[in-house]
Amino acid sequence: MQRLKNQVALVTGASSGIGIAVAKALAAEGAQVVVNYRSSKSEALQVVEEIEAEGGVAIALQADVSDENAVQQMFAEMFAAFGTIDILVNNAGMQKDANLVDMSLADWQKVINVNLGGTFICAREAAKEFIRRGVISERSCAAGKIIFMSSVHDIIPWAGHSNYAASKGGMKLFMQSIAQELAQYKIRVNSIAPGAIKTPINREAWETAEAREKLLKLIPYGRIGVPEDIGKAAVWLASDDSDYVHGETLYIDGGMTLYPGFATGEG
Ligand code: NAD
């Protein structure tokens, strides 16, 4: 059974890590997928090729999600190729880590503009199309679905990464506010908040045995996540199986948000 048959999905930042797994998982459920990339064209084309090899449909479209004109151009190209959009996965994100006293304004703004500003621009463009088109009941009960790729750091403070944590914390209330606003149009809006997933963004946290051991202390379930853990959840949130789920954040973190430092009840 293909739960996303005939639906069009845009996955931002889909040439790497979690975005690849989400794009492939949506395509495997029948969605026609736009693989957005900023600069990694050959990696994006590779994702398209792999989706096609499995019998799926995908195209790669370039856009920096923090650039309004580029995003609007990408949406126009997506509409020319597939006619509309049903699912937006706001996945593109980045880190530029520094302690507060060493953080440049440029690095603060870059992270906020991409992680938060980019999701605003893409969500606005998708919502306009969802509202214009409305529900097509053969495809989905909803007029559209927006999924944000947040982080456990939308609730766990993170010293040395304050710009990143601020962007994800901001995303939480942005997601909930537009969920309130868009429900009347039957547009569902939710977030996935990954814990530690093995991707290039956090390579130094899992690359060496020493780093892995330190990281595993934060994960009660005892393993580092893989992008496919997130891909499966994205399919569920995009499908009618989650039709009554709205304004929620799904923490997929092996229990990281259970604050394992307090597991013994001491201290
Ligand atoms: P990644 O670095 O492998 O992927 C990030 C992707 O975003 C890349 O493809 C990158 O090119 C793209 N991107 C960055 N800036 C962009 C821009 N301006 N325009 C378009 N694309 C842009 O990392 P990942 O782990 O796959 O991260 C994906 C998302 O998941 C991010 O939002 C990240 O914050 C979030 N996340 C990841 C983890 C984790 O443990 N890996 C945990 C929590 C949240």
PDB file of C-alpha atoms in Angstrom, residues 48-257:
ATOM      1  CA  VAL A  48      17.009  11.334  -7.568  1.00  0.00           C
ATOM      2  CA  GLU A  49      18.737   8.438  -9.328  1.00  0.00           C
ATOM      3  CA  GLU A  50      18.362   6.167  -6.310  1.00  0.00           C
ATOM      4  CA  ILE A  51      14.665   7.026  -5.996  1.00  0.00           C
ATOM      5  CA  GLU A  52      14.130   6.337  -9.710  1.00  0.00           C
ATOM      6  CA  ALA A  53      16.004   3.041  -9.427  1.00  0.00           C
ATOM      7  CA  GLU A  54      13.404   1.963  -6.850  1.00  0.00           C
ATOM      8  CA  GLY A  55      10.587   2.910  -9.261  1.00  0.00           C
ATOM      9  CA  GLY A  56       9.891   6.314  -7.683  1.00  0.00           C
ATOM     10  CA  VAL A  57       9.566   9.799  -9.144  1.00  0.00           C
ATOM     11  CA  ALA A  58      11.821  12.713  -8.150  1.00  0.00           C
ATOM     12  CA  ILE A  59      13.508  15.846  -9.424  1.00  0.00           C
ATOM     13  CA  ALA A  60      16.299  17.949  -7.938  1.00  0.00           C
ATOM     14  CA  LEU A  61      15.757  21.703  -7.555  1.00  0.00           C
ATOM     15  CA  GLN A  62      18.311  24.217  -6.318  1.00  0.00           C
ATOM     16  CA  ALA A  63      17.473  26.978  -3.833  1.00  0.00           C
ATOM     17  CA  ASP A  64      18.968  28.520  -0.749  1.00  0.00           C
ATOM     18  CA  VAL A  65      15.951  28.340   1.590  1.00  0.00           C
ATOM     19  CA  SER A  66      16.866  31.667   3.196  1.00  0.00           C
ATOM     20  CA  ASP A  67      16.624  33.462  -0.176  1.00  0.00           C
ATOM     21  CA  GLU A  68      13.009  34.489  -0.830  1.00  0.00           C
ATOM     22  CA  ASN A  69      13.393  34.882  -4.608  1.00  0.00           C
ATOM     23  CA  ALA A  70      15.184  31.560  -4.940  1.00  0.00           C
ATOM     24  CA  VAL A  71      12.468  29.749  -2.945  1.00  0.00           C
ATOM     25  CA  GLN A  72       9.703  31.329  -5.046  1.00  0.00           C
ATOM     26  CA  GLN A  73      11.550  30.277  -8.193  1.00  0.00           C
ATOM     27  CA  MET A  74      11.854  26.726  -6.823  1.00  0.00           C
ATOM     28  CA  PHE A  75       8.109  26.607  -6.080  1.00  0.00           C
ATOM     29  CA  ALA A  76       7.377  27.819  -9.635  1.00  0.00           C
ATOM     30  CA  GLU A  77       9.616  25.071 -11.037  1.00  0.00           C
ATOM     31  CA  MET A  78       7.943  22.476  -8.799  1.00  0.00           C
ATOM     32  CA  PHE A  79       4.478  23.583  -9.972  1.00  0.00           C
ATOM     33  CA  ALA A  80       5.646  23.418 -13.599  1.00  0.00           C
ATOM     34  CA  ALA A  81       6.894  19.861 -13.054  1.00  0.00           C
ATOM     35  CA  PHE A  82       4.243  18.383 -10.745  1.00  0.00           C
ATOM     36  CA  GLY A  83       1.365  20.912 -10.727  1.00  0.00           C
ATOM     37  CA  THR A  84       1.056  21.494  -6.976  1.00  0.00           C
ATOM     38  CA  ILE A  85       2.398  20.550  -3.532  1.00  0.00           C
ATOM     39  CA  ASP A  86       0.853  18.315  -0.848  1.00  0.00           C
ATOM     40  CA  ILE A  87       3.700  17.839   1.636  1.00  0.00           C
ATOM     41  CA  LEU A  88       6.439  20.246   2.718  1.00  0.00           C
ATOM     42  CA  VAL A  89       9.288  18.946   4.866  1.00  0.00           C
ATOM     43  CA  ASN A  90      11.235  21.917   6.191  1.00  0.00           C
ATOM     44  CA  ASN A  91      14.424  19.955   6.790  1.00  0.00           C
ATOM     45  CA  ALA A  92      17.313  22.235   5.724  1.00  0.00           C
ATOM     46  CA  GLY A  93      19.361  23.345   8.684  1.00  0.00           C
ATOM     47  CA  MET A  94      22.850  24.208   9.813  1.00  0.00           C
ATOM     48  CA  GLN A  95      25.056  24.932  12.807  1.00  0.00           C
ATOM     49  CA  LYS A  96      27.690  27.618  13.331  1.00  0.00           C
ATOM     50  CA  ASP A  97      28.805  26.918  16.853  1.00  0.00           C
ATOM     51  CA  ALA A  98      30.526  29.316  19.238  1.00  0.00           C
ATOM     52  CA  ASN A  99      30.291  30.448  22.827  1.00  0.00           C
ATOM     53  CA  LEU A 100      28.214  33.579  23.189  1.00  0.00           C
ATOM     54  CA  VAL A 101      31.179  35.910  23.753  1.00  0.00           C
ATOM     55  CA  ASP A 102      32.899  34.601  20.612  1.00  0.00           C
ATOM     56  CA  MET A 103      29.849  34.455  18.344  1.00  0.00           C
ATOM     57  CA  SER A 104      29.805  36.885  15.436  1.00  0.00           C
ATOM     58  CA  LEU A 105      26.594  38.633  14.465  1.00  0.00           C
ATOM     59  CA  ALA A 106      27.030  37.122  11.004  1.00  0.00           C
ATOM     60  CA  ASP A 107      27.022  33.568  12.431  1.00  0.00           C
ATOM     61  CA  TRP A 108      24.012  34.358  14.622  1.00  0.00           C
ATOM     62  CA  GLN A 109      22.092  35.742  11.648  1.00  0.00           C
ATOM     63  CA  LYS A 110      23.120  32.964   9.260  1.00  0.00           C
ATOM     64  CA  VAL A 111      21.753  30.213  11.497  1.00  0.00           C
ATOM     65  CA  ILE A 112      18.551  32.088  12.313  1.00  0.00           C
ATOM     66  CA  ASN A 113      18.004  33.032   8.654  1.00  0.00           C
ATOM     67  CA  VAL A 114      18.429  29.462   7.381  1.00  0.00           C
ATOM     68  CA  ASN A 115      16.907  27.388  10.214  1.00  0.00           C
ATOM     69  CA  LEU A 116      14.031  29.719  11.057  1.00  0.00           C
ATOM     70  CA  GLY A 117      13.736  32.199   8.172  1.00  0.00           C
ATOM     71  CA  GLY A 118      13.966  29.440   5.573  1.00  0.00           C
ATOM     72  CA  THR A 119      11.124  27.506   7.193  1.00  0.00           C
ATOM     73  CA  PHE A 120       9.000  30.669   7.245  1.00  0.00           C
ATOM     74  CA  ILE A 121       9.481  31.350   3.524  1.00  0.00           C
ATOM     75  CA  CYS A 122       8.822  27.738   2.483  1.00  0.00           C
ATOM     76  CA  ALA A 123       5.829  27.331   4.829  1.00  0.00           C
ATOM     77  CA  ARG A 124       4.271  30.541   3.519  1.00  0.00           C
ATOM     78  CA  GLU A 125       4.676  29.518  -0.126  1.00  0.00           C
ATOM     79  CA  ALA A 126       3.301  26.013   0.542  1.00  0.00           C
ATOM     80  CA  ALA A 127       0.342  27.322   2.584  1.00  0.00           C
ATOM     81  CA  LYS A 128      -0.653  29.702  -0.231  1.00  0.00           C
ATOM     82  CA  GLU A 129      -0.901  26.756  -2.622  1.00  0.00           C
ATOM     83  CA  PHE A 130      -2.682  24.487  -0.106  1.00  0.00           C
ATOM     84  CA  ILE A 131      -5.305  27.194   0.491  1.00  0.00           C
ATOM     85  CA  ARG A 132      -5.706  27.945  -3.233  1.00  0.00           C
ATOM     86  CA  ARG A 133      -6.189  24.266  -4.120  1.00  0.00           C
ATOM     87  CA  GLY A 134      -7.996  22.887  -1.066  1.00  0.00           C
ATOM     88  CA  VAL A 135      -8.575  19.230  -0.271  1.00  0.00           C
ATOM     89  CA  ILE A 136      -8.420  16.613  -3.019  1.00  0.00           C
ATOM     90  CA  SER A 137     -10.033  13.730  -1.184  1.00  0.00           C
ATOM     91  CA  GLU A 138      -8.613  10.998  -3.458  1.00  0.00           C
ATOM     92  CA  ARG A 139      -5.151  12.093  -2.301  1.00  0.00           C
ATOM     93  CA  SER A 140      -5.538  13.008   1.359  1.00  0.00           C
ATOM     94  CA  CYS A 141      -8.032  14.154   4.004  1.00  0.00           C
ATOM     95  CA  ALA A 142      -5.901  17.290   4.414  1.00  0.00           C
ATOM     96  CA  ALA A 143      -5.321  20.177   2.027  1.00  0.00           C
ATOM     97  CA  GLY A 144      -1.641  19.969   2.871  1.00  0.00           C
ATOM     98  CA  LYS A 145       0.890  18.873   5.447  1.00  0.00           C
ATOM     99  CA  ILE A 146       3.859  20.854   6.763  1.00  0.00           C
ATOM    100  CA  ILE A 147       6.543  19.046   8.756  1.00  0.00           C
ATOM    101  CA  PHE A 148       9.331  20.957  10.485  1.00  0.00           C
ATOM    102  CA  MET A 149      12.652  19.292  11.282  1.00  0.00           C
ATOM    103  CA  SER A 150      13.190  20.730  14.720  1.00  0.00           C
ATOM    104  CA  SER A 151      15.519  19.227  17.350  1.00  0.00           C
ATOM    105  CA  VAL A 152      15.564  18.106  20.955  1.00  0.00           C
ATOM    106  CA  HIS A 153      17.205  21.519  21.323  1.00  0.00           C
ATOM    107  CA  ASP A 154      13.812  23.149  20.943  1.00  0.00           C
ATOM    108  CA  ILE A 155      13.507  22.281  24.648  1.00  0.00           C
ATOM    109  CA  ILE A 156      17.003  21.279  25.838  1.00  0.00           C
ATOM    110  CA  PRO A 157      19.267  24.331  26.233  1.00  0.00           C
ATOM    111  CA  TRP A 158      22.654  23.901  24.511  1.00  0.00           C
ATOM    112  CA  ALA A 159      25.659  25.919  25.659  1.00  0.00           C
ATOM    113  CA  GLY A 160      28.002  26.819  22.832  1.00  0.00           C
ATOM    114  CA  HIS A 161      25.159  26.457  20.315  1.00  0.00           C
ATOM    115  CA  SER A 162      22.831  29.271  21.373  1.00  0.00           C
ATOM    116  CA  ASN A 163      22.047  30.419  17.818  1.00  0.00           C
ATOM    117  CA  TYR A 164      21.020  26.861  16.871  1.00  0.00           C
ATOM    118  CA  ALA A 165      18.936  26.333  20.031  1.00  0.00           C
ATOM    119  CA  ALA A 166      17.280  29.743  19.525  1.00  0.00           C
ATOM    120  CA  SER A 167      16.403  28.814  15.934  1.00  0.00           C
ATOM    121  CA  LYS A 168      14.824  25.502  16.987  1.00  0.00           C
ATOM    122  CA  GLY A 169      13.100  26.989  20.031  1.00  0.00           C
ATOM    123  CA  GLY A 170      11.688  29.690  17.767  1.00  0.00           C
ATOM    124  CA  MET A 171      10.596  27.023  15.324  1.00  0.00           C
ATOM    125  CA  LYS A 172       8.503  25.370  18.055  1.00  0.00           C
ATOM    126  CA  LEU A 173       6.279  28.425  18.594  1.00  0.00           C
ATOM    127  CA  PHE A 174       6.275  29.306  14.900  1.00  0.00           C
ATOM    128  CA  MET A 175       5.021  25.781  14.139  1.00  0.00           C
ATOM    129  CA  GLN A 176       2.343  25.938  16.835  1.00  0.00           C
ATOM    130  CA  SER A 177       1.213  29.443  15.833  1.00  0.00           C
ATOM    131  CA  ILE A 178       0.737  28.561  12.177  1.00  0.00           C
ATOM    132  CA  ALA A 179      -0.879  25.266  13.179  1.00  0.00           C
ATOM    133  CA  GLN A 180      -3.479  27.362  15.010  1.00  0.00           C
ATOM    134  CA  GLU A 181      -3.842  29.633  11.979  1.00  0.00           C
ATOM    135  CA  LEU A 182      -3.986  26.994   9.235  1.00  0.00           C
ATOM    136  CA  ALA A 183      -6.231  24.336  10.811  1.00  0.00           C
ATOM    137  CA  GLN A 184      -9.332  26.062   9.390  1.00  0.00           C
ATOM    138  CA  TYR A 185      -8.015  25.257   5.890  1.00  0.00           C
ATOM    139  CA  LYS A 186      -7.416  21.602   6.822  1.00  0.00           C
ATOM    140  CA  ILE A 187      -3.668  22.086   6.665  1.00  0.00           C
ATOM    141  CA  ARG A 188      -1.812  19.975   9.232  1.00  0.00           C
ATOM    142  CA  VAL A 189       1.381  21.312  10.758  1.00  0.00           C
ATOM    143  CA  ASN A 190       3.737  19.285  12.977  1.00  0.00           C
ATOM    144  CA  SER A 191       7.394  18.947  13.938  1.00  0.00           C
ATOM    145  CA  ILE A 192       9.818  16.092  14.246  1.00  0.00           C
ATOM    146  CA  ALA A 193      12.468  16.712  16.901  1.00  0.00           C
ATOM    147  CA  PRO A 194      15.383  14.353  16.348  1.00  0.00           C
ATOM    148  CA  GLY A 195      17.883  13.543  19.069  1.00  0.00           C
ATOM    149  CA  ALA A 196      21.326  12.389  17.936  1.00  0.00           C
ATOM    150  CA  ILE A 197      21.104  11.057  14.394  1.00  0.00           C
ATOM    151  CA  LYS A 198      24.267   9.967  12.604  1.00  0.00           C
ATOM    152  CA  THR A 199      24.735  12.549   9.811  1.00  0.00           C
ATOM    153  CA  PRO A 200      27.443  14.974   8.645  1.00  0.00           C
ATOM    154  CA  ILE A 201      26.022  17.787  10.841  1.00  0.00           C
ATOM    155  CA  ASN A 202      27.256  16.113  14.061  1.00  0.00           C
ATOM    156  CA  ARG A 203      30.165  14.035  12.752  1.00  0.00           C
ATOM    157  CA  GLU A 204      32.473  14.951  15.624  1.00  0.00           C
ATOM    158  CA  ALA A 205      29.904  13.570  18.104  1.00  0.00           C
ATOM    159  CA  TRP A 206      30.024  10.008  16.707  1.00  0.00           C
ATOM    160  CA  GLU A 207      33.260   9.754  14.686  1.00  0.00           C
ATOM    161  CA  THR A 208      35.602   8.494  17.413  1.00  0.00           C
ATOM    162  CA  ALA A 209      34.958   5.737  19.974  1.00  0.00           C
ATOM    163  CA  GLU A 210      35.516   8.240  22.767  1.00  0.00           C
ATOM    164  CA  ALA A 211      32.965  10.696  21.366  1.00  0.00           C
ATOM    165  CA  ARG A 212      30.446   7.880  20.779  1.00  0.00           C
ATOM    166  CA  GLU A 213      30.758   6.674  24.376  1.00  0.00           C
ATOM    167  CA  LYS A 214      30.146  10.195  25.665  1.00  0.00           C
ATOM    168  CA  LEU A 215      27.140  10.646  23.382  1.00  0.00           C
ATOM    169  CA  LEU A 216      25.611   7.279  24.343  1.00  0.00           C
ATOM    170  CA  LYS A 217      25.494   8.413  27.982  1.00  0.00           C
ATOM    171  CA  LEU A 218      22.806  10.869  26.865  1.00  0.00           C
ATOM    172  CA  ILE A 219      20.689   8.210  25.090  1.00  0.00           C
ATOM    173  CA  PRO A 220      18.782   5.798  27.384  1.00  0.00           C
ATOM    174  CA  TYR A 221      17.877   3.500  24.475  1.00  0.00           C
ATOM    175  CA  GLY A 222      21.576   2.853  23.923  1.00  0.00           C
ATOM    176  CA  ARG A 223      22.089   3.561  20.259  1.00  0.00           C
ATOM    177  CA  ILE A 224      22.699   6.558  18.039  1.00  0.00           C
ATOM    178  CA  GLY A 225      19.813   7.219  15.662  1.00  0.00           C
ATOM    179  CA  VAL A 226      19.988   6.723  11.899  1.00  0.00           C
ATOM    180  CA  PRO A 227      18.305   8.910   9.251  1.00  0.00           C
ATOM    181  CA  GLU A 228      15.841   6.109   8.437  1.00  0.00           C
ATOM    182  CA  ASP A 229      14.397   6.444  11.983  1.00  0.00           C
ATOM    183  CA  ILE A 230      13.311   9.933  10.942  1.00  0.00           C
ATOM    184  CA  GLY A 231      12.215   8.954   7.401  1.00  0.00           C
ATOM    185  CA  LYS A 232       9.639   6.512   8.801  1.00  0.00           C
ATOM    186  CA  ALA A 233       8.191   9.142  11.127  1.00  0.00           C
ATOM    187  CA  ALA A 234       8.002  11.696   8.316  1.00  0.00           C
ATOM    188  CA  VAL A 235       5.943   9.247   6.237  1.00  0.00           C
ATOM    189  CA  TRP A 236       3.527   8.752   9.121  1.00  0.00           C
ATOM    190  CA  LEU A 237       3.165  12.495   9.766  1.00  0.00           C
ATOM    191  CA  ALA A 238       2.652  13.140   6.040  1.00  0.00           C
ATOM    192  CA  SER A 239       0.035  10.402   5.659  1.00  0.00           C
ATOM    193  CA  ASP A 240      -3.621  10.233   6.658  1.00  0.00           C
ATOM    194  CA  ASP A 241      -2.615   7.709   9.350  1.00  0.00           C
ATOM    195  CA  SER A 242      -1.839  10.777  11.469  1.00  0.00           C
ATOM    196  CA  ASP A 243      -4.860  12.793  10.317  1.00  0.00           C
ATOM    197  CA  TYR A 244      -5.794  13.871  13.869  1.00  0.00           C
ATOM    198  CA  VAL A 245      -2.213  14.886  14.774  1.00  0.00           C
ATOM    199  CA  HIS A 246      -1.823  18.642  14.540  1.00  0.00           C
ATOM    200  CA  GLY A 247       0.471  21.168  16.217  1.00  0.00           C
ATOM    201  CA  GLU A 248       2.527  18.353  17.767  1.00  0.00           C
ATOM    202  CA  THR A 249       6.232  17.740  18.136  1.00  0.00           C
ATOM    203  CA  LEU A 250       7.314  14.121  17.838  1.00  0.00           C
ATOM    204  CA  TYR A 251      10.589  13.595  19.744  1.00  0.00           C
ATOM    205  CA  ILE A 252      12.588  10.828  18.093  1.00  0.00           C
ATOM    206  CA  ASP A 253      15.590  10.626  20.336  1.00  0.00           C
ATOM    207  CA  GLY A 254      16.006   7.218  21.998  1.00  0.00           C
ATOM    208  CA  GLY A 255      14.877   8.899  25.207  1.00  0.00           C
ATOM    209  CA  MET A 256      17.326  11.818  25.220  1.00  0.00           C
ATOM    210  CA  THR A 257      14.568  14.124  26.467  1.00  0.00           C
TER     211      THR A 257
END
